[in-house]
Structures are given as structure tokens and as C-alpha cells.
């Protein structure tokens, strides 16, 4: 009888996995300037996109900008994220306020140093390799006009 019960439950579990994969949000790519570097990143600007983040993306082809409408403290973790990352927390003036490494598949919490408007996640070592440091500006004049000095 137990075997029959499991045989009935297993197909349902399979359906749940398929449904969750079908609900992966689409992340638009936007141009971004980080210090002197120009790159394309995925934009996570909705609750669903921020919650999903770079989970289950391997390899990471593009970084990700986790963006909020208003500044707030931000706490990130790496559950189900198979690639180690660096995160740059971005203050309301669009400057990097902290860069921190995050281990793959970790549930360690990584907190922003106060209120931030966004966090930029890139493969581990990207910021150091590209000379992008705390204090550097992040902008995307085309996609995020508020990140540019003129607002355009």
C-alpha cells in the first residue's frame, strides 16, 4: 500500500518542479556603466525578479542589478545560486558603498551598509579585475535616467 501511495505522489512532485521552472521571470538586459567599465546586466526591478535573482543560473553570462524604487536596507543570500559572486551595494547617489564576496549556495546573509537603491551582482572577482571600487558611480542613462547627473 505504501508503494502505491508513493507512486501516486511522485508524479505530483514532478509537476510542481515543472511549474516552478515555467515561472522563471524574464530579465531584460540593460546597458550599465560601472566606474569606467561598460557592460550589459540583467535587470531585477520587480519583487518576482529580485526574489529569483541569479538562482540556478550557471554559468553567469551577465551580472544582475537588483533595483528598488526607493532606498532601503538590503539583505541578500545565495541559496540555490551555484556561482560565487561579488555584490556591490549602491547608495541613493548611485555610488558603490560596499563590495562583498558571496559564496555559492550559501545561506549566509549579506547586508547593505545602510539604505541602498540597488545591488550589482557580478561573478566573483569581477570588480577587482576591472578596477571598479567603493565610491565609483553606477549609471545607465538610457535604462535608468535617474542614475545620471542630468537625470536624462
Coordinates of N, CA, C and O in Angstrom, one line a residue:
X1 N 0.8 -1.2 0.0 CA 0.0 0.0 0.0 C 0.9 1.3 0.0 O 0.6 2.2 -0.7
X2 N 2.0 1.3 0.8 CA 2.9 2.4 0.8 C 3.5 2.7 -0.6 O 3.6 3.9 -1.0
X3 N 3.8 1.6 -1.3 CA 4.4 1.8 -2.6 C 3.4 2.5 -3.5 O 3.7 3.4 -4.3
X4 N 2.1 2.1 -3.5 CA 1.1 2.7 -4.3 C 0.9 4.1 -3.9 O 0.8 5.0 -4.8
X5 N 1.0 4.5 -2.6 CA 0.9 5.9 -2.2 C 2.0 6.7 -2.8 O 1.8 7.8 -3.3
X6 N 3.2 6.2 -2.8 CA 4.3 7.0 -3.3 C 4.2 7.1 -4.8 O 4.6 8.1 -5.4
X7 N 3.8 6.1 -5.5 CA 3.6 6.1 -6.9 C 2.6 7.2 -7.3 O 2.7 7.8 -8.4
X8 N 1.6 7.4 -6.5 CA 0.6 8.5 -6.8 C 1.2 9.9 -6.5 O 0.8 10.8 -7.2
X9 N 2.1 10.0 -5.5 CA 2.6 11.3 -5.1 C 3.7 11.7 -6.0 O 3.9 12.9 -6.4
X10 N 4.6 10.8 -6.5 CA 5.7 11.2 -7.3 C 5.4 12.0 -8.6 O 6.0 13.0 -8.8
X11 N 4.3 11.6 -9.3 CA 4.0 12.5 -10.5 C 3.6 13.9 -10.1 O 3.9 14.8 -10.8
X12 N 3.0 14.0 -8.9 CA 2.6 15.4 -8.5 C 3.8 16.2 -8.1 O 3.9 17.4 -8.5
X13 N 4.8 15.6 -7.5 CA 6.1 16.3 -7.2 C 6.7 16.8 -8.5 O 7.2 17.9 -8.6
X14 N 6.7 15.9 -9.5 CA 7.3 16.3 -10.8 C 6.6 17.5 -11.4 O 7.2 18.3 -12.0
X15 N 5.3 17.5 -11.3 CA 4.5 18.7 -11.8 C 4.9 19.9 -11.1 O 5.0 21.0 -11.7
X16 N 5.1 19.9 -9.8 CA 5.5 21.1 -9.0 C 6.8 21.6 -9.5 O 6.9 22.8 -9.7
X17 N 7.8 20.7 -9.8 CA 9.1 21.2 -10.3 C 8.9 21.9 -11.6 O 9.4 22.9 -11.9
X18 N 8.1 21.2 -12.5 CA 8.0 21.8 -13.8 C 7.3 23.2 -13.8 O 7.6 24.1 -14.5
X19 N 6.3 23.3 -12.9 CA 5.5 24.6 -12.8 C 6.5 25.7 -12.3 O 6.5 26.8 -12.8
X20 N 7.3 25.3 -11.3 CA 8.2 26.4 -10.8 C 9.2 26.8 -11.8 O 9.5 28.0 -11.9
X21 N 9.7 25.9 -12.7 CA 10.6 26.3 -13.7 C 9.9 27.1 -14.8 O 10.5 28.0 -15.4
X22 N 8.6 26.8 -15.0 CA 7.9 27.6 -16.0 C 7.6 29.0 -15.5 O 7.4 29.9 -16.3
X23 N 7.8 29.3 -14.2 CA 7.5 30.6 -13.7 C 8.8 31.4 -13.5 O 8.7 32.5 -12.9
X24 N 9.9 31.0 -14.1 CA 11.1 31.8 -14.1 C 10.8 33.1 -14.8 O 10.4 33.2 -15.9
X25 N 11.0 34.3 -14.1 CA 10.8 35.6 -14.7 C 11.8 35.8 -15.8 O 12.9 35.3 -15.8
X26 N 11.4 36.7 -16.8 CA 12.3 37.1 -17.8 C 13.0 38.4 -17.3 O 12.4 39.3 -16.8
X27 N 14.3 38.4 -17.5 CA 15.1 39.5 -17.1 C 15.6 40.3 -18.3 O 16.3 39.8 -19.1
X28 N 15.1 41.6 -18.4 CA 15.6 42.4 -19.5 C 17.1 42.7 -19.3 O 17.5 42.8 -18.2
X29 N 17.8 42.8 -20.4 CA 19.2 43.2 -20.4 C 19.3 44.7 -20.5 O 18.6 45.3 -21.4
X30 N 20.1 45.4 -19.7 CA 20.2 46.9 -19.8 C 21.7 47.2 -19.9 O 22.5 46.5 -19.3
X31 N 22.1 48.3 -20.6 CA 23.5 48.7 -20.6 C 23.8 49.4 -19.2 O 22.9 50.0 -18.6
X32 N 25.0 49.2 -18.7 CA 25.3 49.8 -17.4 C 26.8 50.2 -17.5 O 27.6 49.6 -18.1
X33 N 27.0 51.3 -16.8 CA 28.4 51.9 -16.6 C 28.8 51.7 -15.2 O 28.1 52.2 -14.3
X34 N 29.8 50.9 -14.9 CA 30.3 50.7 -13.6 C 31.8 51.2 -13.5 O 32.6 50.6 -14.1
X35 N 32.0 52.4 -12.9 CA 33.3 53.0 -13.0 C 33.5 53.3 -14.4 O 32.7 54.0 -15.1
X36 N 34.7 52.8 -15.0 CA 35.0 53.0 -16.4 C 34.6 51.9 -17.3 O 34.8 51.9 -18.5
X37 N 33.9 50.9 -16.7 CA 33.5 49.7 -17.4 C 32.1 49.8 -18.0 O 31.2 50.2 -17.2
X38 N 31.9 49.4 -19.2 CA 30.6 49.3 -19.8 C 30.2 47.9 -20.0 O 31.0 47.1 -20.5
X39 N 29.0 47.5 -19.6 CA 28.6 46.1 -19.6 C 27.1 46.0 -19.8 O 26.4 47.0 -19.7
X40 N 26.6 44.8 -20.0 CA 25.1 44.5 -20.1 C 24.8 43.7 -18.8 O 25.5 42.7 -18.5
X41 N 23.8 44.0 -18.1 CA 23.3 43.3 -17.0 C 21.8 43.0 -17.0 O 21.1 43.7 -17.7
X42 N 21.4 41.9 -16.3 CA 20.0 41.6 -16.2 C 19.4 42.6 -15.2 O 20.1 42.9 -14.2
X43 N 18.2 43.0 -15.4 CA 17.6 43.9 -14.5 C 16.5 43.2 -13.7 O 15.6 42.6 -14.3
X44 N 16.6 43.2 -12.4 CA 15.7 42.7 -11.4 C 15.0 43.8 -10.7 O 15.5 44.3 -9.7
X45 N 13.9 44.3 -11.3 CA 13.2 45.5 -10.8 C 11.8 45.3 -10.3 O 11.1 46.2 -10.1
X46 N 11.4 44.0 -10.1 CA 10.1 43.6 -9.6 C 10.4 42.6 -8.4 O 11.5 42.1 -8.3
X47 N 9.4 42.5 -7.6 CA 9.5 41.5 -6.5 C 9.9 40.1 -7.0 O 10.8 39.5 -6.5
X48 N 9.2 39.7 -8.0 CA 9.5 38.3 -8.6 C 10.9 38.2 -9.1 O 11.6 37.2 -8.8
X49 N 11.3 39.2 -9.8 CA 12.7 39.2 -10.4 C 13.8 39.2 -9.3 O 14.8 38.5 -9.3
X50 N 13.5 40.1 -8.3 CA 14.5 40.2 -7.2 C 14.6 38.9 -6.4 O 15.7 38.5 -6.0
X51 N 13.4 38.3 -6.1 CA 13.4 37.0 -5.4 C 14.1 35.9 -6.1 O 14.8 35.1 -5.5
X52 N 14.0 35.9 -7.4 CA 14.7 34.8 -8.2 C 16.2 35.1 -8.4 O 17.0 34.2 -8.3
X53 N 16.5 36.4 -8.7 CA 17.9 36.7 -8.8 C 18.7 35.8 -9.8 O 18.1 35.4 -10.8
X54 N 19.9 35.5 -9.4 CA 20.7 34.6 -10.2 C 20.6 33.2 -9.8 O 21.4 32.3 -10.2
X55 N 19.6 32.8 -9.1 CA 19.4 31.4 -8.7 C 19.4 30.5 -9.9 O 18.7 30.9 -10.9
X56 N 20.1 29.4 -9.8 CA 20.1 28.4 -10.8 C 20.7 28.8 -12.2 O 20.5 28.1 -13.1
X57 N 21.3 30.0 -12.2 CA 21.9 30.4 -13.5 C 23.4 30.0 -13.4 O 24.1 30.5 -12.5
X58 N 23.8 29.2 -14.3 CA 25.2 28.8 -14.3 C 25.5 28.4 -15.8 O 24.8 27.6 -16.3
X59 N 26.5 28.9 -16.4 CA 27.4 30.0 -15.8 C 26.6 31.3 -15.8 O 25.6 31.5 -16.6
X60 N 27.1 32.3 -15.1 CA 26.5 33.6 -15.1 C 27.1 34.3 -16.3 O 28.3 34.6 -16.4
X61 N 26.2 34.6 -17.3 CA 26.6 35.3 -18.5 C 26.6 36.8 -18.4 O 27.4 37.5 -19.0
X62 N 25.7 37.2 -17.6 CA 25.5 38.7 -17.4 C 25.3 38.9 -15.9 O 24.7 38.0 -15.2
X63 N 25.8 39.9 -15.3 CA 25.6 40.2 -13.9 C 24.1 40.6 -13.8 O 23.3 40.5 -14.7
X64 N 23.7 41.0 -12.6 CA 22.4 41.4 -12.3 C 22.3 42.6 -11.4 O 23.0 42.7 -10.5
X65 N 21.4 43.6 -11.8 CA 21.2 44.7 -11.0 C 19.8 44.5 -10.3 O 18.8 44.5 -11.0
X66 N 19.9 44.4 -9.0 CA 18.7 44.3 -8.2 C 18.3 45.7 -7.8 O 19.0 46.4 -7.0
X67 N 17.2 46.2 -8.3 CA 16.8 47.6 -8.2 C 15.5 47.8 -7.4 O 14.6 47.1 -7.7
X68 N 15.5 48.8 -6.5 CA 14.3 49.2 -5.8 C 13.9 50.6 -6.2 O 14.7 51.4 -6.7
X69 N 12.6 50.9 -6.0 CA 12.1 52.2 -6.4 C 12.5 53.3 -5.3 O 12.7 54.4 -5.7
X70 N 12.7 52.9 -4.1 CA 13.1 53.8 -3.0 C 14.2 53.1 -2.2 O 14.3 51.9 -2.1
X71 N 15.1 53.9 -1.6 CA 16.2 53.4 -0.8 C 15.7 52.6 0.4 O 14.7 52.9 1.0
X72 N 16.4 51.5 0.7 CA 16.1 50.7 1.8 C 17.3 49.8 2.2 O 18.2 49.7 1.4
X73 N 17.3 49.2 3.4 CA 18.4 48.3 3.7 C 18.1 47.0 2.9 O 16.9 46.7 2.6
X74 N 19.2 46.4 2.5 CA 19.0 45.2 1.6 C 19.8 44.0 2.3 O 20.9 44.2 2.7
X75 N 19.2 42.8 2.3 CA 19.9 41.6 2.8 C 19.8 40.6 1.7 O 18.7 40.3 1.2
X76 N 20.9 40.0 1.3 CA 21.0 39.0 0.2 C 21.5 37.7 0.7 O 22.3 37.7 1.7
X77 N 21.2 36.6 0.1 CA 21.8 35.3 0.3 C 22.0 34.6 -1.0 O 21.5 35.1 -2.0
X78 N 22.6 33.5 -1.0 CA 23.0 32.8 -2.2 C 22.3 31.4 -2.3 O 22.8 30.6 -3.1
X79 N 21.3 31.2 -1.6 CA 20.6 29.9 -1.7 C 20.3 29.6 -3.2 O 19.7 30.4 -3.9
X80 N 20.6 28.3 -3.6 CA 20.3 27.8 -4.9 C 21.0 28.7 -6.0 O 20.6 28.7 -7.2
X81 N 22.1 29.4 -5.7 CA 22.9 30.1 -6.6 C 24.3 29.4 -6.8 O 25.1 29.5 -5.9
X82 N 24.5 28.7 -7.9 CA 25.6 27.8 -8.0 C 27.0 28.5 -8.3 O 28.0 27.8 -8.3
X83 N 26.9 29.8 -8.5 CA 28.2 30.5 -8.9 C 28.5 31.5 -7.8 O 27.6 32.3 -7.4
X84 N 29.7 31.5 -7.3 CA 30.2 32.5 -6.3 C 30.1 33.9 -7.0 O 30.5 34.1 -8.2
X85 N 29.7 34.9 -6.2 CA 29.5 36.3 -6.8 C 30.1 37.3 -5.9 O 30.4 37.0 -4.7
X86 N 30.4 38.5 -6.4 CA 30.6 39.7 -5.6 C 29.4 40.5 -5.7 O 28.7 40.6 -6.8
X87 N 29.0 41.2 -4.7 CA 27.9 42.2 -4.7 C 28.4 43.5 -4.4 O 29.2 43.7 -3.4
X88 N 28.0 44.5 -5.2 CA 28.3 45.9 -4.9 C 27.0 46.6 -4.5 O 26.0 46.6 -5.3
X89 N 26.9 47.1 -3.3 CA 25.7 47.8 -2.8 C 25.8 49.2 -3.3 O 26.9 49.8 -3.2
X90 N 24.7 49.8 -3.8 CA 24.7 51.1 -4.5 C 23.8 52.0 -3.7 O 22.6 51.8 -3.5
X91 N 24.4 53.1 -3.2 CA 23.7 54.1 -2.4 C 22.7 54.9 -3.2 O 22.8 54.9 -4.5
X92 N 21.9 55.7 -2.6 CA 20.9 56.6 -3.4 C 21.6 57.6 -4.3 O 20.9 58.1 -5.2
X93 N 22.9 57.9 -4.1 CA 23.6 58.8 -5.0 C 24.2 58.0 -6.2 O 25.0 58.5 -6.9
X94 N 23.9 56.7 -6.3 CA 24.4 55.8 -7.4 C 25.9 55.6 -7.3 O 26.6 55.4 -8.3
X95 N 26.4 55.6 -6.1 CA 27.8 55.2 -5.8 C 27.9 53.9 -5.1 O 27.0 53.6 -4.3
X96 N 28.9 53.2 -5.4 CA 29.1 51.9 -4.7 C 29.6 52.2 -3.3 O 30.5 52.9 -3.0
X97 N 28.8 51.6 -2.3 CA 29.1 51.9 -0.9 C 29.8 50.7 -0.2 O 30.4 50.8 0.8
X98 N 29.7 49.5 -0.8 CA 30.4 48.3 -0.3 C 30.4 47.3 -1.3 O 29.5 47.1 -2.1
X99 N 31.5 46.5 -1.4 CA 31.7 45.4 -2.3 C 32.0 44.2 -1.4 O 32.9 44.3 -0.5
X100 N 31.3 43.1 -1.6 CA 31.4 41.9 -0.7 C 31.3 40.6 -1.5 O 30.5 40.5 -2.3
X101 N 32.2 39.6 -1.2 CA 32.1 38.3 -1.9 C 31.0 37.5 -1.3 O 30.7 37.7 -0.1
X102 N 30.4 36.7 -2.1 CA 29.3 35.8 -1.6 C 29.6 34.4 -2.1 O 29.7 34.2 -3.3
X103 N 29.6 33.4 -1.2 CA 29.9 32.0 -1.6 C 28.7 31.4 -2.3 O 27.6 31.6 -1.9
X104 N 29.0 30.5 -3.2 CA 27.9 29.8 -3.9 C 27.1 29.0 -3.0 O 27.6 28.4 -2.0
X105 N 25.8 28.9 -3.2 CA 24.8 28.0 -2.5 C 24.9 28.3 -1.0 O 24.5 27.4 -0.2
X106 N 25.2 29.4 -0.5 CA 25.3 29.7 0.9 C 24.0 30.4 1.4 O 23.4 31.2 0.6
X107 N 23.7 30.2 2.6 CA 22.6 30.9 3.2 C 23.1 32.0 4.2 O 22.3 32.5 5.0
X108 N 24.4 32.3 4.1 CA 24.9 33.4 4.9 C 24.2 34.7 4.4 O 24.0 34.9 3.2
X109 N 24.0 35.6 5.3 CA 23.3 36.8 5.0 C 24.3 37.9 4.7 O 25.3 38.1 5.4
X110 N 24.1 38.7 3.7 CA 25.0 39.8 3.3 C 24.1 41.1 3.3 O 23.2 41.3 2.5
X111 N 24.5 42.0 4.3 CA 23.7 43.2 4.5 C 24.3 44.4 3.9 O 25.5 44.6 3.9
X112 N 23.5 45.3 3.4 CA 24.0 46.6 2.9 C 24.4 47.5 4.0 O 23.9 47.3 5.1
X113 N 25.3 48.4 3.8 CA 25.7 49.3 4.8 C 24.8 50.5 4.9 O 25.1 51.6 4.6
X114 N 23.6 50.3 5.3 CA 22.6 51.4 5.3 C 21.6 51.3 4.1 O 21.6 50.2 3.5
X115 N 20.9 52.3 3.9 CA 20.0 52.4 2.8 C 20.7 52.4 1.4 O 21.6 53.1 1.3
X116 N 20.2 51.6 0.5 CA 20.7 51.5 -0.8 C 19.5 51.5 -1.8 O 18.4 51.2 -1.4
X117 N 19.8 51.9 -3.0 CA 18.8 51.9 -4.1 C 18.9 50.6 -4.9 O 18.0 50.2 -5.6
X118 N 20.1 50.0 -4.9 CA 20.3 48.8 -5.8 C 21.5 48.0 -5.3 O 22.3 48.4 -4.4
X119 N 21.7 46.8 -5.8 CA 22.9 46.0 -5.6 C 23.2 45.4 -7.0 O 22.3 45.0 -7.8
X120 N 24.5 45.4 -7.3 CA 25.0 44.8 -8.6 C 25.8 43.6 -8.2 O 26.8 43.6 -7.5
X121 N 25.2 42.4 -8.8 CA 25.9 41.1 -8.6 C 26.7 40.8 -9.8 O 26.1 40.8 -10.9
X122 N 27.9 40.4 -9.6 CA 28.8 40.0 -10.7 C 29.6 38.8 -10.3 O 29.7 38.5 -9.1
X123 N 30.2 38.0 -11.3 CA 31.0 36.9 -10.9 C 32.1 37.3 -10.0 O 32.6 38.4 -10.0
X124 N 32.4 36.4 -9.1 CA 33.4 36.6 -8.1 C 34.7 37.1 -8.7 O 35.2 36.5 -9.6
X125 N 35.2 38.2 -8.2 CA 36.5 38.8 -8.6 C 36.3 39.8 -9.8 O 37.3 40.5 -10.1
X126 N 35.1 40.0 -10.3 CA 34.9 40.9 -11.4 C 35.3 42.3 -11.1 O 35.9 43.0 -11.8
X127 N 34.8 42.8 -9.9 CA 35.1 44.2 -9.5 C 36.6 44.5 -9.4 O 37.1 45.5 -10.0
X128 N 37.3 43.6 -8.7 CA 38.8 43.8 -8.6 C 39.5 43.7 -10.0 O 40.3 44.5 -10.3
X129 N 39.1 42.7 -10.8 CA 39.7 42.6 -12.1 C 39.5 43.7 -13.0 O 40.3 44.0 -13.9
X130 N 38.4 44.5 -12.8 CA 38.0 45.6 -13.7 C 38.3 46.9 -13.1 O 37.8 48.0 -13.6
X131 N 38.9 47.0 -11.9 CA 39.2 48.2 -11.2 C 38.0 49.0 -10.8 O 38.1 50.2 -10.6
X132 N 36.9 48.3 -10.5 CA 35.7 49.0 -10.0 C 35.7 48.9 -8.5 O 35.8 47.8 -7.9
X133 N 35.6 50.1 -7.8 CA 35.9 50.1 -6.4 C 34.7 50.9 -5.7 O 33.9 51.6 -6.3
X134 N 34.8 50.8 -4.3 CA 33.9 51.6 -3.5 C 34.1 53.1 -3.8 O 35.2 53.5 -4.0
X135 N 33.0 53.8 -4.0 CA 33.0 55.2 -4.4 C 32.7 55.4 -5.8 O 32.3 56.6 -6.2
X136 N 33.0 54.4 -6.7 CA 32.7 54.6 -8.1 C 31.2 54.7 -8.4 O 30.4 54.1 -7.7
X137 N 30.9 55.4 -9.4 CA 29.5 55.6 -9.8 C 29.0 54.4 -10.7 O 29.8 53.8 -11.4
X138 N 27.7 54.1 -10.6 CA 27.0 53.2 -11.4 C 25.9 54.0 -12.2 O 25.2 54.8 -11.5
X139 N 25.8 53.8 -13.5 CA 24.8 54.5 -14.2 C 24.3 53.8 -15.4 O 25.0 52.9 -15.9
X140 N 23.1 54.1 -15.8 CA 22.6 53.6 -17.1 C 21.6 54.7 -17.6 O 20.4 54.6 -17.3
X141 N 22.2 55.6 -18.3 CA 21.4 56.8 -18.7 C 20.3 56.5 -19.6 O 19.2 57.1 -19.4
X142 N 20.4 55.5 -20.4 CA 19.3 55.0 -21.3 C 18.2 54.3 -20.5 O 17.0 54.6 -20.6
X143 N 18.6 53.3 -19.7 CA 17.6 52.5 -19.0 C 17.2 53.1 -17.6 O 16.0 52.8 -17.2
X144 N 18.0 53.8 -16.9 CA 17.7 54.3 -15.6 C 18.2 55.8 -15.6 O 19.2 56.1 -15.0
X145 N 17.4 56.7 -16.2 CA 17.8 58.1 -16.3 C 18.2 58.7 -14.9 O 19.0 59.6 -14.9
X146 N 17.5 58.3 -13.9 CA 17.7 58.9 -12.5 C 19.2 58.6 -12.1 O 19.6 59.2 -11.1
X147 N 19.9 57.6 -12.7 CA 21.2 57.3 -12.3 C 22.3 58.3 -12.9 O 23.4 58.2 -12.5
X148 N 21.8 59.1 -13.8 CA 22.7 60.1 -14.4 C 22.6 61.5 -13.9 O 21.5 61.9 -13.5
X149 N 23.7 62.2 -13.8 CA 23.7 63.6 -13.2 C 22.6 64.5 -13.7 O 22.0 65.2 -13.0
X150 N 22.4 64.4 -15.1 CA 21.4 65.3 -15.6 C 20.0 64.8 -15.5 O 19.0 65.4 -15.8
X151 N 19.9 63.5 -15.1 CA 18.6 62.8 -15.0 C 18.0 62.4 -16.3 O 16.8 62.1 -16.5
X152 N 18.9 62.4 -17.4 CA 18.4 62.0 -18.7 C 19.3 60.9 -19.2 O 20.4 60.7 -19.0

